PDB file of C-alpha atoms in Angstrom:
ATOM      1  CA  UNK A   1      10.849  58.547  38.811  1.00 49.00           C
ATOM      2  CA  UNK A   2      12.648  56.896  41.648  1.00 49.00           C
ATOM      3  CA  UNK A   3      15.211  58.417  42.971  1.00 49.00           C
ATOM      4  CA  UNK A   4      18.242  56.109  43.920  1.00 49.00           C
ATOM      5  CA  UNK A   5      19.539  56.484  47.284  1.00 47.00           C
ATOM      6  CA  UNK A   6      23.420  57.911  47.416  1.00 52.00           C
ATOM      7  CA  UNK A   7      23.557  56.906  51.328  1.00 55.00           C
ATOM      8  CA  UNK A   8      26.289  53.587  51.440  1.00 57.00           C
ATOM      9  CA  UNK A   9      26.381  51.886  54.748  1.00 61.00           C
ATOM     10  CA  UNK A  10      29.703  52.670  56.718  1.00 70.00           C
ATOM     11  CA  UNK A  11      32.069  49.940  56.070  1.00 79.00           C
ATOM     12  CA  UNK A  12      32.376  47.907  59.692  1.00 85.00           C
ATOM     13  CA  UNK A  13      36.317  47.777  59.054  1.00 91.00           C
ATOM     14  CA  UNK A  14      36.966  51.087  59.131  1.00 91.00           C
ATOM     15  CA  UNK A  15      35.558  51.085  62.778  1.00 92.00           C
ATOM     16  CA  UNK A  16      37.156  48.063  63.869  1.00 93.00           C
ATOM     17  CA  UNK A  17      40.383  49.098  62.666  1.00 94.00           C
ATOM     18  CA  UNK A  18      39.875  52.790  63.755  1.00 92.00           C
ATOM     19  CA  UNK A  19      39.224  50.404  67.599  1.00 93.00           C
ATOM     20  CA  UNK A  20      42.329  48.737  67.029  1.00 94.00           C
ATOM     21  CA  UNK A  21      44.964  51.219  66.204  1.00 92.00           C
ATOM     22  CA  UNK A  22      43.968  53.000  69.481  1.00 90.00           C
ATOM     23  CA  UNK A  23      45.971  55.791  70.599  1.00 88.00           C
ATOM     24  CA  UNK A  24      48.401  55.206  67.653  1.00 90.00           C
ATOM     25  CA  UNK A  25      48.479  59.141  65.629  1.00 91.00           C
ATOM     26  CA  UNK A  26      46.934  58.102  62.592  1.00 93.00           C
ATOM     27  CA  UNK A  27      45.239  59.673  59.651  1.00 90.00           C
ATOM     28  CA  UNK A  28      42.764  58.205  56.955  1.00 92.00           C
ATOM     29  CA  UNK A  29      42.600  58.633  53.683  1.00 90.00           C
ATOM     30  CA  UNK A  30      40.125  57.220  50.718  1.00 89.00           C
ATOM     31  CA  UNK A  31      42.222  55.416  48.612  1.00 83.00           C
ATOM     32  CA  UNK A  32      41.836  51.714  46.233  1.00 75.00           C
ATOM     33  CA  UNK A  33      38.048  52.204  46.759  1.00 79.00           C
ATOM     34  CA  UNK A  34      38.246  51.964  50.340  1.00 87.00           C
ATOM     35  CA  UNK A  35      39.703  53.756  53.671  1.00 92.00           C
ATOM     36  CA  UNK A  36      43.427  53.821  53.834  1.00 93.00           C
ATOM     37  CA  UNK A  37      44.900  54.033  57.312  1.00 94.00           C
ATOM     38  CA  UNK A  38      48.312  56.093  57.210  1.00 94.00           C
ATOM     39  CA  UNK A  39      50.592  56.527  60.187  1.00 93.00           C
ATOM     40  CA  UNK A  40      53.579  59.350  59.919  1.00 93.00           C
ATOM     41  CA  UNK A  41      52.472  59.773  56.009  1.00 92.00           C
ATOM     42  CA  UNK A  42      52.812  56.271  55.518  1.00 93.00           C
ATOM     43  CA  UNK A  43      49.895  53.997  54.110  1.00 93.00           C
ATOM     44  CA  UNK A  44      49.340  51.234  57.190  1.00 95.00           C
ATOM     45  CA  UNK A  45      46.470  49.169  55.956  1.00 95.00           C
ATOM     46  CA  UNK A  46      43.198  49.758  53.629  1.00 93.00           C
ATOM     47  CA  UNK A  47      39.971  48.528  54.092  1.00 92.00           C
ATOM     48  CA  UNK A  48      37.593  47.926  51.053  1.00 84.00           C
ATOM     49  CA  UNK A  49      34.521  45.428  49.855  1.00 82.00           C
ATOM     50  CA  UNK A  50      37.045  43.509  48.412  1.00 84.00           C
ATOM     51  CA  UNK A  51      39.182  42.826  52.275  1.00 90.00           C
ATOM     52  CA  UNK A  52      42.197  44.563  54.109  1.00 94.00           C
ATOM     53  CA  UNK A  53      45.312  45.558  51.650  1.00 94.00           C
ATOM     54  CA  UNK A  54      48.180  45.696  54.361  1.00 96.00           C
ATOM     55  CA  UNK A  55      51.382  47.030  53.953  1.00 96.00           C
ATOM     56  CA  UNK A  56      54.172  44.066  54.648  1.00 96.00           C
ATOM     57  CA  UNK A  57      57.013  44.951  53.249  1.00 95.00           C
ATOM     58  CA  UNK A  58      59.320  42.801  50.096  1.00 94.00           C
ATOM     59  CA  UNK A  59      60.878  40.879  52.959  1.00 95.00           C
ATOM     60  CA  UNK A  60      57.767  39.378  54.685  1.00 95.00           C
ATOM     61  CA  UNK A  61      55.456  39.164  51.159  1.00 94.00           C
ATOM     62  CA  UNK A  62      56.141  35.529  50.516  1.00 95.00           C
ATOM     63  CA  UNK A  63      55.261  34.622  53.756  1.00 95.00           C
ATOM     64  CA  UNK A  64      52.254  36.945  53.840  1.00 96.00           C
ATOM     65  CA  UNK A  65      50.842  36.015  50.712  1.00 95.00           C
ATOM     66  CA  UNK A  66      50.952  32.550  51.557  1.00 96.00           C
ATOM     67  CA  UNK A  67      49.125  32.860  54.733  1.00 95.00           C
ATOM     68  CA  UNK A  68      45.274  31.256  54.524  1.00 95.00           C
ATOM     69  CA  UNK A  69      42.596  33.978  52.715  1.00 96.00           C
ATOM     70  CA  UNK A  70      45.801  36.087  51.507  1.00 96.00           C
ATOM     71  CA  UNK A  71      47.191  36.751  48.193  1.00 94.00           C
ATOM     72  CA  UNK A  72      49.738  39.434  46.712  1.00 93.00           C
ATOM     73  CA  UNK A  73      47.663  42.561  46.025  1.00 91.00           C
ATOM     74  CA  UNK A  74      47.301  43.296  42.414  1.00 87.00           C
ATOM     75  CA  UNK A  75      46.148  46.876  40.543  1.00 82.00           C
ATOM     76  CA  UNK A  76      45.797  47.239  37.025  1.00 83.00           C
ATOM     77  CA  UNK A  77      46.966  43.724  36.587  1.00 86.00           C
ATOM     78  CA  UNK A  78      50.238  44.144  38.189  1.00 90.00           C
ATOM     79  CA  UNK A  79      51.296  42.945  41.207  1.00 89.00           C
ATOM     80  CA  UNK A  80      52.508  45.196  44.198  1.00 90.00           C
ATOM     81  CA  UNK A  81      54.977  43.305  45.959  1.00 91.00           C
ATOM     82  CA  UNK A  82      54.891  44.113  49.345  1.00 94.00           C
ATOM     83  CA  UNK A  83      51.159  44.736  49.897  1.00 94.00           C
ATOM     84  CA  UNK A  84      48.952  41.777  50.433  1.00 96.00           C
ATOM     85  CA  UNK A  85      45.456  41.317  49.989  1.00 95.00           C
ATOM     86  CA  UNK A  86      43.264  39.389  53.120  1.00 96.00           C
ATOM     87  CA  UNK A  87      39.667  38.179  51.946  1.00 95.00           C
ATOM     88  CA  UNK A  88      37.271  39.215  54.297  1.00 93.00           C
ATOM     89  CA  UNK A  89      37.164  35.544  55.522  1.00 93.00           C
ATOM     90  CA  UNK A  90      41.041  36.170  56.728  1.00 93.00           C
ATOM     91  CA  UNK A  91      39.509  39.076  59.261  1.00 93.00           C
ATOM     92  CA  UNK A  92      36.677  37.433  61.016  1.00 92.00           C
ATOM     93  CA  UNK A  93      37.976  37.871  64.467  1.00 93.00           C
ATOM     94  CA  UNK A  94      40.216  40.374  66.357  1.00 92.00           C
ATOM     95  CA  UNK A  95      42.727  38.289  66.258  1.00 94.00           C
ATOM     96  CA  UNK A  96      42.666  37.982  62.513  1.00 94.00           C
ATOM     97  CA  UNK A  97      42.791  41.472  62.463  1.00 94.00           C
ATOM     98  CA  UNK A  98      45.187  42.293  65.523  1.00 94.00           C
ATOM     99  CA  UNK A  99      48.068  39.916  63.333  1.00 96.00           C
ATOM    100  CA  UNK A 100      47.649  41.400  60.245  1.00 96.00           C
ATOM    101  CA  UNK A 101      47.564  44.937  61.820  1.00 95.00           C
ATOM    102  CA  UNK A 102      51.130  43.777  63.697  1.00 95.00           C
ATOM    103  CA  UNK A 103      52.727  43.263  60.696  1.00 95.00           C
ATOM    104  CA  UNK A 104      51.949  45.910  58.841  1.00 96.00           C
ATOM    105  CA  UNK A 105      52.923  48.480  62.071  1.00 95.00           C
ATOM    106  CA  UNK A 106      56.296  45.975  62.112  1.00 95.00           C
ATOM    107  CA  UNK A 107      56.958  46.958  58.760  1.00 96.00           C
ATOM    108  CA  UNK A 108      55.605  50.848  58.755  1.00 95.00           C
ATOM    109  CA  UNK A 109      57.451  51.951  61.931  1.00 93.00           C
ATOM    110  CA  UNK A 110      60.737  51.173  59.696  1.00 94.00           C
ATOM    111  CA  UNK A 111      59.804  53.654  57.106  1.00 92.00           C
ATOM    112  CA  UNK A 112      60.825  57.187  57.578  1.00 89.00           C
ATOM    113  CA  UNK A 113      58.036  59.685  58.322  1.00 89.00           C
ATOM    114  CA  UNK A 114      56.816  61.433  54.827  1.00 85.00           C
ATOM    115  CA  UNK A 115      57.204  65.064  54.522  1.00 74.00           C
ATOM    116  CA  UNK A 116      53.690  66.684  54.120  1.00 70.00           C
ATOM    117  CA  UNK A 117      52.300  67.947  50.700  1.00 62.00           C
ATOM    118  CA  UNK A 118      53.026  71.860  50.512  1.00 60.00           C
ATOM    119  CA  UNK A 119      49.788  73.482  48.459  1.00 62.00           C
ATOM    120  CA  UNK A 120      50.554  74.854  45.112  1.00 62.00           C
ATOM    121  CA  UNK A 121      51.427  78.119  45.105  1.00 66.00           C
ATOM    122  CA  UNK A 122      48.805  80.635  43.703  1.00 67.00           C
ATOM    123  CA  UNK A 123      50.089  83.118  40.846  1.00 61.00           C
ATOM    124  CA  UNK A 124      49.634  86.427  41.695  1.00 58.00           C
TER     125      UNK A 124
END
């Protein structure tokens, strides 16, 4: 019996991205399938086979979503207004990437840092 092979090829975004936020304090975290990219507790931008999910914000969506290879980013058949979806076509080039990485930090940077999860605590 074959066995199948559990290795998955690194996604290239998560490196790109990982280029591009630089010295920024960031952490990562798998969420939607993909890597999530969360700065101060805050989800930044996600990477997945499906494109980039960025973080814009209710004010800038409209504008977002109507930008070429974007569209509002949908779960469980709602839409989450604020997030929008980029097709992988939408990220070919650093400068794809660098503009949709702008606005999400633009929006992110006006959020206030998240407390961080305290572990339950054990009964004794």
């Amino acid at each position: 019996m074959a066995k199948l092979s559990t290795n998955v090829a690194p996604d290239p975004m998560v490196a790109r991205l990982r280029a591009a936020l630089g010295q920024r304090a960031f952490t990562e975290q798998k969420m939607f399938g993909g890597t999530c990219f969360m700065i101060n507790g805050n989800m930044l931008i996600g990477t997945s086979k499906r494109g980039l999910l960025v973080r814009v914000g209710k004010q800038a969506h409209a504008a977002a979503a109507a930008r070429p290879h974007a569209s509002t980013m949908e779960m469980g058949g709602r839409s989450m207004e604020g997030y929008v979806r980029v097709a992988p076509e939408g990220t070919t080039t650093d400068a794809d990437l660098a503009f949709w990485l702008d606005h999400a930090l633009a929006f992110v940077k006006t959020l206030p840092a998240k407390a961080k999860a305290r572990p339950p605590k054990r009964s004794t």
